[in-house]
Amino acid sequence: MGYETIRVEKRGKVGLITLDRPKALNALNAQLISELSAALDSFETDDRIGCIVLTGSEKAFAAGADIKEMQPFDYPKSYMSDLITPWERVSTNRKPIIAAVAGYALGGGCELAMMCDFILAADTAKFGQPEITLGTMPGSGGTQRLTRFVGKSKAMEMCLTGRMMDAQEAERSGLVSRVVPADDLLEEAMKAAEKIADFSLPVVMMTKESVNRAYETTLAEGIRFERRLFHATFGTEDQSEGMTAFIEKRAPQFRNK
Ligand SMILES: CC(C)=CC(=O)SCCNC(=O)CCNC(=O)[C@H](O)C(C)(C)COP(=O)(O)OP(=O)(O)OC[C@H]1O[C@@H](n2cnc3c(N)ncnc32)[C@H](O)[C@@H]1OP(=O)(O)O
């Protein structure tokens, strides 16, 4: 498939997707979301890909949903076209996705980053949910995911005032896993992705599924779910290989089996 609003590359076992609408600060329009979904589909079904990195430009990861595209919508059109719902493809991808964020991650841009499995931030990153300033509200998980990341008080302040958070505050609040110098962002994201992609893919996928379950269930149910998957890893050749390699003091050779 030819892409016009994103760049898609395979770097070894890592799938790299770069949002590429620089003139609009990577504003997320329907075409971009459709291309992003197609790229995610292709990486999800590609056995050689073990991890995905999603990034933007130096100035903007993404400045939100495309305001110019949304502006003419009325209620029936937004309801019938299920505006924004296709974005959820990012959160349903079963392979790990790392968001590498530099510059603005606003509105839908912040929500897109939060749909990924973790966020690495450049020291230039700025996160915010400014929809209130446009007479609307977050529509792609901002009130829900941001609240789970940073707690009610900060999420409420950000969604109600539109205030942006810089990278340091985002790290202190638990929104991002790490802050790195902007010049090192992609390299650090790729290093993390390569590390993940070298592990057993089925076990990586089970781990992702289990961590995500923590957001959707009680502690007791989540622990039961984790225990089932933990036991299931003993049905893989990779568990046997990993433990045998440790005992034999050699590097494991995982075969995703
Ligand atoms: C998901 C849901 C439900 C909702 C949303 O996401 S709503 C959108 C939320 N995002 C915003 O409100 C941010 C809007 N953008 C800005 O406030 C500013 O662009 C900025 C603070 C991010 C950067 O300001 P700066 O002065 O550096 O750059 P601009 O001249 O303002 O922008 C450059 C260029 O990009 C266009 N742009 C920026 N953001 C968007 C956007 N979200 N949708 C569409 N277009 C956007 C901007 O219009 C300008 O293009 P033109 O020069 O052609 O007007």
PDB file of N, CA, C and O in Angstrom, residues 13 194-201 203 236-257:
ATOM      1  N   LYS A  13      13.519  -6.469  13.292  1.00  0.00           N
ATOM      2  CA  LYS A  13      12.257  -7.005  13.831  1.00  0.00           C
ATOM      3  C   LYS A  13      11.319  -5.900  14.313  1.00  0.00           C
ATOM      4  O   LYS A  13      10.322  -6.174  14.972  1.00  0.00           O
ATOM      5  N   GLU A 194      13.882  -3.041  19.994  1.00  0.00           N
ATOM      6  CA  GLU A 194      14.700  -4.194  19.569  1.00  0.00           C
ATOM      7  C   GLU A 194      14.829  -5.200  20.702  1.00  0.00           C
ATOM      8  O   GLU A 194      14.813  -6.411  20.501  1.00  0.00           O
ATOM      9  N   LYS A 195      14.968  -4.676  21.914  1.00  0.00           N
ATOM     10  CA  LYS A 195      15.084  -5.562  23.075  1.00  0.00           C
ATOM     11  C   LYS A 195      13.809  -6.410  23.206  1.00  0.00           C
ATOM     12  O   LYS A 195      13.874  -7.638  23.339  1.00  0.00           O
ATOM     13  N   ILE A 196      12.661  -5.757  23.110  1.00  0.00           N
ATOM     14  CA  ILE A 196      11.379  -6.472  23.236  1.00  0.00           C
ATOM     15  C   ILE A 196      11.242  -7.491  22.095  1.00  0.00           C
ATOM     16  O   ILE A 196      10.833  -8.631  22.309  1.00  0.00           O
ATOM     17  N   ALA A 197      11.619  -7.059  20.883  1.00  0.00           N
ATOM     18  CA  ALA A 197      11.429  -7.917  19.708  1.00  0.00           C
ATOM     19  C   ALA A 197      12.330  -9.146  19.740  1.00  0.00           C
ATOM     20  O   ALA A 197      12.068 -10.123  19.040  1.00  0.00           O
ATOM     21  N   ASP A 198      13.385  -9.114  20.546  1.00  0.00           N
ATOM     22  CA  ASP A 198      14.260 -10.281  20.659  1.00  0.00           C
ATOM     23  C   ASP A 198      13.718 -11.318  21.645  1.00  0.00           C
ATOM     24  O   ASP A 198      14.217 -12.435  21.712  1.00  0.00           O
ATOM     25  N   PHE A 199      12.735 -10.933  22.465  1.00  0.00           N
ATOM     26  CA  PHE A 199      12.140 -11.901  23.395  1.00  0.00           C
ATOM     27  C   PHE A 199      11.141 -12.784  22.641  1.00  0.00           C
ATOM     28  O   PHE A 199      10.890 -12.584  21.448  1.00  0.00           O
ATOM     29  N   SER A 200      10.563 -13.736  23.377  1.00  0.00           N
ATOM     30  CA  SER A 200       9.562 -14.626  22.779  1.00  0.00           C
ATOM     31  C   SER A 200       8.286 -13.830  22.480  1.00  0.00           C
ATOM     32  O   SER A 200       7.661 -13.299  23.404  1.00  0.00           O
ATOM     33  N   LEU A 201       7.892 -13.775  21.214  1.00  0.00           N
ATOM     34  CA  LEU A 201       6.717 -12.965  20.849  1.00  0.00           C
ATOM     35  C   LEU A 201       5.438 -13.424  21.550  1.00  0.00           C
ATOM     36  O   LEU A 201       4.699 -12.589  22.088  1.00  0.00           O
ATOM     37  N   VAL A 203       5.104 -14.777  24.396  1.00  0.00           N
ATOM     38  CA  VAL A 203       5.175 -14.410  25.823  1.00  0.00           C
ATOM     39  C   VAL A 203       5.079 -12.885  25.984  1.00  0.00           C
ATOM     40  O   VAL A 203       4.429 -12.375  26.907  1.00  0.00           O
ATOM     41  N   THR A 236       5.054 -23.268  26.109  1.00  0.00           N
ATOM     42  CA  THR A 236       5.832 -22.806  24.953  1.00  0.00           C
ATOM     43  C   THR A 236       7.239 -23.408  24.972  1.00  0.00           C
ATOM     44  O   THR A 236       7.791 -23.684  26.049  1.00  0.00           O
ATOM     45  N   GLU A 237       7.786 -23.591  23.783  1.00  0.00           N
ATOM     46  CA  GLU A 237       9.195 -24.025  23.687  1.00  0.00           C
ATOM     47  C   GLU A 237      10.106 -22.916  24.205  1.00  0.00           C
ATOM     48  O   GLU A 237      11.191 -23.171  24.724  1.00  0.00           O
ATOM     49  N   ASP A 238       9.666 -21.664  24.053  1.00  0.00           N
ATOM     50  CA  ASP A 238      10.527 -20.537  24.446  1.00  0.00           C
ATOM     51  C   ASP A 238      10.766 -20.492  25.953  1.00  0.00           C
ATOM     52  O   ASP A 238      11.849 -20.102  26.400  1.00  0.00           O
ATOM     53  N   GLN A 239       9.782 -20.892  26.750  1.00  0.00           N
ATOM     54  CA  GLN A 239       9.994 -20.937  28.208  1.00  0.00           C
ATOM     55  C   GLN A 239      11.072 -21.974  28.522  1.00  0.00           C
ATOM     56  O   GLN A 239      11.987 -21.727  29.315  1.00  0.00           O
ATOM     57  N   SER A 240      10.972 -23.124  27.882  1.00  0.00           N
ATOM     58  CA  SER A 240      11.954 -24.179  28.115  1.00  0.00           C
ATOM     59  C   SER A 240      13.350 -23.697  27.677  1.00  0.00           C
ATOM     60  O   SER A 240      14.341 -23.835  28.408  1.00  0.00           O
ATOM     61  N   GLU A 241      13.406 -23.068  26.503  1.00  0.00           N
ATOM     62  CA  GLU A 241      14.678 -22.550  25.980  1.00  0.00           C
ATOM     63  C   GLU A 241      15.249 -21.463  26.904  1.00  0.00           C
ATOM     64  O   GLU A 241      16.440 -21.469  27.218  1.00  0.00           O
ATOM     65  N   GLY A 242      14.403 -20.551  27.361  1.00  0.00           N
ATOM     66  CA  GLY A 242      14.871 -19.444  28.206  1.00  0.00           C
ATOM     67  C   GLY A 242      15.483 -19.948  29.504  1.00  0.00           C
ATOM     68  O   GLY A 242      16.567 -19.506  29.910  1.00  0.00           O
ATOM     69  N   MET A 243      14.811 -20.873  30.155  1.00  0.00           N
ATOM     70  CA  MET A 243      15.308 -21.365  31.437  1.00  0.00           C
ATOM     71  C   MET A 243      16.522 -22.277  31.248  1.00  0.00           C
ATOM     72  O   MET A 243      17.465 -22.239  32.037  1.00  0.00           O
ATOM     73  N   THR A 244      16.492 -23.082  30.181  1.00  0.00           N
ATOM     74  CA  THR A 244      17.641 -23.953  29.896  1.00  0.00           C
ATOM     75  C   THR A 244      18.874 -23.100  29.580  1.00  0.00           C
ATOM     76  O   THR A 244      19.977 -23.364  30.086  1.00  0.00           O
ATOM     77  N   ALA A 245      18.678 -22.059  28.790  1.00  0.00           N
ATOM     78  CA  ALA A 245      19.811 -21.187  28.423  1.00  0.00           C
ATOM     79  C   ALA A 245      20.398 -20.532  29.670  1.00  0.00           C
ATOM     80  O   ALA A 245      21.626 -20.414  29.796  1.00  0.00           O
ATOM     81  N   PHE A 246      19.529 -20.130  30.598  1.00  0.00           N
ATOM     82  CA  PHE A 246      20.047 -19.524  31.840  1.00  0.00           C
ATOM     83  C   PHE A 246      20.942 -20.530  32.561  1.00  0.00           C
ATOM     84  O   PHE A 246      22.058 -20.195  32.983  1.00  0.00           O
ATOM     85  N   ILE A 247      20.462 -21.751  32.692  1.00  0.00           N
ATOM     86  CA  ILE A 247      21.215 -22.765  33.443  1.00  0.00           C
ATOM     87  C   ILE A 247      22.521 -23.111  32.710  1.00  0.00           C
ATOM     88  O   ILE A 247      23.564 -23.314  33.328  1.00  0.00           O
ATOM     89  N   GLU A 248      22.461 -23.128  31.396  1.00  0.00           N
ATOM     90  CA  GLU A 248      23.668 -23.461  30.604  1.00  0.00           C
ATOM     91  C   GLU A 248      24.554 -22.235  30.363  1.00  0.00           C
ATOM     92  O   GLU A 248      25.531 -22.298  29.634  1.00  0.00           O
ATOM     93  N   LYS A 249      24.188 -21.102  30.978  1.00  0.00           N
ATOM     94  CA  LYS A 249      24.975 -19.858  30.886  1.00  0.00           C
ATOM     95  C   LYS A 249      25.255 -19.459  29.434  1.00  0.00           C
ATOM     96  O   LYS A 249      26.379 -19.209  29.035  1.00  0.00           O
ATOM     97  N   ARG A 250      24.183 -19.435  28.641  1.00  0.00           N
ATOM     98  CA  ARG A 250      24.292 -18.976  27.248  1.00  0.00           C
ATOM     99  C   ARG A 250      23.081 -18.096  26.929  1.00  0.00           C
ATOM    100  O   ARG A 250      22.114 -18.061  27.701  1.00  0.00           O
ATOM    101  N   ALA A 251      23.165 -17.404  25.802  1.00  0.00           N
ATOM    102  CA  ALA A 251      22.037 -16.549  25.399  1.00  0.00           C
ATOM    103  C   ALA A 251      20.912 -17.427  24.851  1.00  0.00           C
ATOM    104  O   ALA A 251      21.184 -18.366  24.097  1.00  0.00           O
ATOM    105  N   PRO A 252      19.654 -17.138  25.207  1.00  0.00           N
ATOM    106  CA  PRO A 252      18.548 -17.956  24.670  1.00  0.00           C
ATOM    107  C   PRO A 252      18.302 -17.658  23.191  1.00  0.00           C
ATOM    108  O   PRO A 252      18.543 -16.551  22.730  1.00  0.00           O
ATOM    109  N   GLN A 253      17.823 -18.653  22.492  1.00  0.00           N
ATOM    110  CA  GLN A 253      17.409 -18.490  21.082  1.00  0.00           C
ATOM    111  C   GLN A 253      15.906 -18.691  21.025  1.00  0.00           C
ATOM    112  O   GLN A 253      15.434 -19.821  20.917  1.00  0.00           O
ATOM    113  N   PHE A 254      15.159 -17.615  21.149  1.00  0.00           N
ATOM    114  CA  PHE A 254      13.704 -17.756  21.131  1.00  0.00           C
ATOM    115  C   PHE A 254      13.206 -17.947  19.703  1.00  0.00           C
ATOM    116  O   PHE A 254      13.687 -17.300  18.771  1.00  0.00           O
ATOM    117  N   ARG A 255      12.207 -18.849  19.535  1.00  0.00           N
ATOM    118  CA  ARG A 255      11.700 -19.158  18.185  1.00  0.00           C
ATOM    119  C   ARG A 255      10.215 -18.843  18.040  1.00  0.00           C
ATOM    120  O   ARG A 255       9.556 -19.288  17.108  1.00  0.00           O
ATOM    121  N   ASN A 256       9.698 -18.100  19.020  1.00  0.00           N
ATOM    122  CA  ASN A 256       8.275 -17.707  18.981  1.00  0.00           C
ATOM    123  C   ASN A 256       7.355 -18.921  18.901  1.00  0.00           C
ATOM    124  O   ASN A 256       6.334 -18.912  18.220  1.00  0.00           O
ATOM    125  N   LYS A 257       7.768 -19.961  19.647  1.00  0.00           N
ATOM    126  CA  LYS A 257       6.945 -21.194  19.661  1.00  0.00           C
ATOM    127  C   LYS A 257       6.707 -21.607  21.096  1.00  0.00           C
ATOM    128  O   LYS A 257       7.554 -21.394  21.945  1.00  0.00           O
TER     129      LYS A 257
END
